[in-house]
Short mmCIF file of C-alpha atoms in Angstrom, two decimals:
data_model
loop_
_atom_site.label_atom_id
_atom_site.label_comp_id
_atom_site.label_asym_id
_atom_site.label_seq_id
_atom_site.Cartn_x
_atom_site.Cartn_y
_atom_site.Cartn_z
CA MET A 1 120.39 94.27 70.14
CA ALA A 2 120.52 98.16 71.13
CA THR A 3 121.80 99.83 74.78
CA ALA A 4 119.56 101.43 76.95
CA GLN A 5 120.41 103.01 79.60
CA LEU A 6 118.53 104.55 82.66
CA TYR A 7 120.10 107.62 83.16
CA LEU A 8 119.59 109.38 86.94
CA TYR A 9 121.64 112.75 87.12
CA LYS A 10 121.74 115.33 89.88
CA GLN A 11 118.70 116.97 89.31
CA LEU A 12 117.09 115.07 88.44
CA ARG A 13 117.34 112.34 91.33
CA GLU A 14 116.79 115.83 93.41
CA ARG A 15 113.20 115.86 91.70
CA PHE A 16 112.51 112.25 92.10
CA GLN A 17 112.57 112.41 96.15
CA ARG A 18 112.50 116.12 97.01
CA PRO A 19 107.40 115.16 96.82
CA TYR A 20 108.13 113.41 99.59
CA ASP A 21 108.81 115.75 101.90
CA TYR A 22 106.12 117.43 100.71
CA TYR A 23 103.81 114.14 102.04
CA ALA A 24 105.53 114.26 104.65
CA ASP A 25 105.10 118.37 105.98
CA VAL A 26 101.76 118.56 104.51
CA TYR A 27 100.39 115.94 106.37
CA PHE A 28 101.49 116.56 109.29
CA ASN A 29 101.27 120.94 109.43
CA LYS A 30 97.65 120.59 106.94
CA VAL A 31 96.26 117.49 106.98
CA ALA A 32 96.13 115.99 110.51
CA VAL A 33 95.58 119.08 112.24
CA VAL A 34 92.78 119.58 111.25
CA PHE A 35 91.79 117.32 112.99
CA SER A 36 93.31 118.19 116.30
CA ASN A 37 90.35 119.06 118.15
CA LEU A 38 87.96 116.78 117.10
CA GLU A 39 86.97 116.24 120.97
CA GLU A 40 86.32 119.50 121.47
CA GLU A 41 84.34 119.59 118.17
CA ALA A 42 81.56 116.80 119.37
CA ASP A 43 81.44 119.22 123.03
CA LYS A 44 80.50 121.72 121.37
CA ILE A 45 77.51 120.07 118.93
CA ALA A 46 76.88 118.70 122.24
CA ARG A 47 76.25 120.92 123.68
CA SER A 48 74.82 123.93 121.53
CA HIS A 49 72.51 120.48 120.29
CA TYR A 50 71.36 120.90 124.28
CA GLU A 51 70.82 124.49 124.59
CA GLU A 52 68.68 124.37 121.39
CA LEU A 53 66.66 121.73 122.43
CA GLY A 54 66.99 123.39 125.78
CA GLN A 55 64.54 125.77 124.23
CA TYR A 56 61.64 123.52 124.38
CA PHE A 57 61.88 122.04 127.59
CA ASN A 58 58.87 121.89 129.93
CA PRO A 59 59.68 120.24 133.25
CA GLU A 60 55.94 119.83 133.83
CA ILE A 61 55.55 117.44 130.88
CA HIS A 62 60.00 116.46 129.82
CA ASP A 63 62.39 114.29 130.88
CA GLU A 64 65.77 116.44 130.83
CA SER A 65 68.43 113.71 130.58
CA ASN A 66 66.39 112.35 127.88
CA PHE A 67 67.08 115.77 126.69
CA VAL A 68 71.29 114.96 127.78
CA ASP A 69 71.07 111.44 125.74
CA SER A 70 70.06 113.22 122.71
CA ALA A 71 72.47 115.63 123.48
CA PHE A 72 75.45 112.99 124.00
CA GLU A 73 74.25 111.14 120.85
CA LYS A 74 75.03 114.14 118.68
CA GLY A 75 78.05 114.98 119.60
CA LEU A 76 78.72 110.97 119.21
CA GLU A 77 77.85 111.25 116.03
CA TYR A 78 80.40 114.13 115.51
CA TYR A 79 83.13 112.71 116.78
CA GLU A 80 82.37 109.17 114.75
CA ALA A 81 81.39 110.51 111.33
CA VAL A 82 84.97 112.78 111.67
CA SER A 83 86.42 110.65 113.22
CA LEU A 84 85.99 108.02 110.25
CA VAL A 85 87.15 111.05 107.79
CA ARG A 86 89.85 111.90 109.41
CA TYR A 87 91.21 107.53 109.26
CA ASN A 88 90.61 107.73 105.15
CA SER A 89 92.74 110.66 104.95
CA LYS A 90 95.11 108.97 106.30
CA LEU A 91 95.04 105.95 104.17
CA MET A 92 94.64 107.36 101.86
CA TRP A 93 98.01 109.51 102.41
CA PHE A 94 99.66 106.07 102.57
CA SER A 95 98.35 104.90 99.44
CA THR A 96 98.39 107.92 96.96
CA MET A 97 102.37 108.45 98.62
CA TYR A 98 102.99 104.22 97.54
CA GLN A 99 101.55 104.76 94.09
CA PHE A 100 102.97 108.24 92.80
CA TRP A 101 105.98 106.71 93.87
CA GLU A 102 105.72 103.62 91.09
CA GLN A 103 104.39 105.65 88.54
CA GLN A 104 107.55 107.90 89.00
CA VAL A 105 109.32 104.92 89.13
CA ARG A 106 107.10 103.13 85.47
CA LYS A 107 107.64 106.78 84.02
CA PHE A 108 111.13 106.73 84.08
CA LEU A 109 111.91 103.53 82.74
CA TYR A 110 110.16 103.79 79.98
CA ASP A 111 111.35 108.14 78.88
CA GLU A 112 114.54 106.30 79.64
CA ILE A 113 114.70 103.60 77.35
CA LYS A 114 112.78 106.05 74.79
CA LYS A 115 116.13 108.63 74.66
CA SER A 116 117.97 106.10 73.74
CA GLY A 117 116.39 105.90 70.86
CA ILE A 118 115.04 102.12 71.26
CA THR A 119 111.49 101.60 70.15
CA LEU A 120 109.67 99.13 72.86
CA CYS A 121 107.50 96.91 70.68
CA ASN A 122 105.43 93.37 70.94
CA GLU A 123 104.99 90.26 70.04
CA LYS A 124 103.29 91.57 67.10
CA GLY A 125 105.88 93.46 66.56
CA LYS A 126 103.70 97.08 67.43
CA GLU A 127 104.58 100.50 69.15
CA ILE A 128 104.05 99.67 73.36
CA GLU A 129 102.79 102.64 74.28
CA PHE A 130 103.83 103.75 77.91
CA LYS A 131 100.05 103.15 78.97
CA ASP A 132 100.70 99.83 78.16
CA PHE A 133 104.00 99.66 79.52
CA CYS A 134 104.34 97.84 82.98
CA THR A 135 100.52 97.46 83.90
CA ASN A 136 101.75 94.00 86.21
CA GLY A 137 102.88 97.53 88.56
CA ILE A 138 105.89 96.04 91.14
CA ARG A 139 106.27 92.51 89.13
CA ASP A 140 106.91 94.44 85.96
CA ILE A 141 109.18 97.32 87.32
CA LYS A 142 111.19 95.03 89.36
CA SER A 143 111.34 92.72 86.05
CA TRP A 144 112.08 95.81 83.45
CA PHE A 145 114.95 96.21 86.11
CA LYS A 146 116.35 93.08 85.94
CA HIS A 147 117.29 93.74 82.30
CA PHE A 148 119.22 96.37 83.82
CA ASP A 149 121.33 93.86 86.03
CA TYR A 150 119.94 95.19 88.81
CA ASP A 151 117.91 93.81 91.69
CA ILE A 152 115.81 96.89 93.50
CA GLU A 153 115.06 93.82 96.30
CA LYS A 154 118.58 94.38 96.55
CA ILE A 155 118.48 98.01 98.89
CA GLU A 156 118.63 98.89 101.74
CA ASN A 157 115.42 99.75 102.36
CA TRP A 158 113.45 97.41 99.96
CA SER A 159 111.62 95.94 102.99
CA ASP A 160 109.99 98.83 103.65
CA ILE A 161 108.94 100.02 99.79
CA ASN A 162 107.27 95.96 99.82
CA GLU A 163 105.42 96.94 102.47
CA LEU A 164 103.90 100.20 102.20
CA ARG A 165 103.01 97.89 99.19
CA LEU A 166 101.47 96.63 100.71
CA LEU A 167 99.78 98.54 103.05
CA ALA A 168 98.32 100.20 99.96
CA ASN A 169 97.38 96.59 98.42
CA VAL A 170 95.22 96.42 101.98
CA ILE A 171 93.23 100.05 101.83
CA LYS A 172 92.28 99.17 98.17
CA HIS A 173 91.01 96.01 98.10
CA GLY A 174 90.97 94.70 101.30
CA ASP A 175 90.87 91.43 103.12
CA GLY A 176 92.68 88.59 100.51
CA GLY A 177 96.49 87.90 100.25
CA ALA A 178 98.23 90.98 100.16
CA ALA A 179 96.22 91.40 103.87
CA THR A 180 98.10 88.25 104.38
CA THR A 181 100.66 89.06 104.06
CA LEU A 182 100.92 92.12 105.61
CA GLU A 183 99.47 91.08 108.89
CA LYS A 184 102.04 88.41 109.10
CA LEU A 185 104.77 91.45 108.80
CA ARG A 186 103.28 94.13 110.47
CA PRO A 187 100.13 92.01 112.88
CA ASP A 188 99.80 95.62 115.37
CA PHE A 189 98.31 96.93 111.97
CA PHE A 190 95.57 94.76 112.38
CA LYS A 191 94.57 94.95 116.40
CA SER A 192 93.02 97.65 117.38
CA GLU A 193 94.01 100.25 120.48
CA ILE A 194 91.41 97.88 123.06
CA SER A 195 91.04 94.72 120.88
CA ASP A 196 94.15 91.80 119.35
CA TYR A 197 90.96 90.86 116.57
CA ASN A 198 90.89 91.49 113.26
CA LEU A 199 88.59 94.00 113.12
CA MET A 200 88.62 93.38 109.86
CA LYS A 201 87.75 90.26 109.13
CA SER A 202 83.95 90.58 111.53
CA HIS A 203 83.72 94.22 109.48
CA ARG A 204 84.26 93.03 106.31
CA THR A 205 85.99 96.36 104.88
CA VAL A 206 88.90 98.32 105.52
CA LEU A 207 87.42 102.49 104.96
CA ASN A 208 83.79 101.85 106.21
CA GLU A 209 85.32 101.62 109.24
CA GLN A 210 88.42 102.14 111.45
CA VAL A 211 90.00 98.89 110.90
CA LEU A 212 93.65 99.48 110.52
CA ASN A 213 95.62 100.64 113.61
CA ILE A 214 98.51 102.77 111.27
CA ASN A 215 100.51 105.10 113.21
CA ASP A 216 101.23 108.61 112.26
CA SER A 217 105.15 108.47 112.36
CA GLU A 218 105.23 104.90 109.70
CA LEU A 219 104.61 107.91 107.75
CA ILE A 220 108.37 109.90 107.35
CA LYS A 221 109.40 106.58 107.15
CA TYR A 222 107.72 105.61 104.48
CA LYS A 223 109.24 107.89 102.33
CA GLU A 224 112.25 107.88 103.60
CA ALA A 225 112.80 104.44 102.21
CA LEU A 226 110.81 106.04 99.40
CA GLN A 227 114.26 108.80 98.48
CA SER A 228 116.32 105.69 99.81
CA PHE A 229 115.26 104.20 95.94
CA TRP A 230 116.31 107.10 94.85
CA GLY A 231 119.06 108.17 96.06
CA GLU A 232 120.81 104.32 96.49
CA LEU A 233 119.66 103.44 92.41
CA PRO A 234 123.29 104.06 90.46
CA GLU A 235 123.89 107.38 88.06
CA ARG A 236 124.35 105.14 84.82
CA LEU A 237 121.74 102.25 83.94
CA TYR A 238 122.67 99.88 80.16
CA CYS A 239 120.78 97.08 78.58
CA LYS A 240 120.66 95.28 75.29
CA ILE A 241 117.24 95.73 74.05
CA ALA A 242 116.04 93.72 70.72
CA GLU A 243 114.24 95.64 68.57
CA ILE A 244 111.74 94.07 66.15
#
């Protein structure tokens, strides 16, 4: 048996926490602001299209209301299309931030075990490469921490991290087990601004239509939860590992 150590020294802890501040800052100050004048942009496109059509207007053969309707449809088309891009950009930010955290943790576990001088092997005695380590995501990550006698589900903000995990799963896969669980935890995510009906059920998509109602403020809650994970994790954890 050999002893493996997870060593989270101060600088490494801060290095793991820092990116989440940038995630929030870039989203709110660079990404979200791109869409801040969407209605005005749509109105401008509608007016421009109306003026363009006006060059060919002949009161003797044309009905002006048709030109107005065409301009309105042009502006509406732009508004709906770019609104969907805004919606997808937001969901991408949430999903990527969770995946970033999971990859951080996976790499931390693998690197620290290797630094302990331990070679991880499978049941056939073949060395486990990083690509084959914790391939079941959070399930394997929780299992490895339990080897170090530490239950990450007991940390203060675990419920928020798990909520974000479910959301990332729903964004990627749509309806399914994660969606059912998340809807029980956060039914407000599945209610639109105009209806309590779960639009994901009818549209059968998460990205092709705006079916989730996630407020931007949730990003702050989740980024703080991920930072708190690294803040709460002990400086040193140990476990005995049998080397084959």
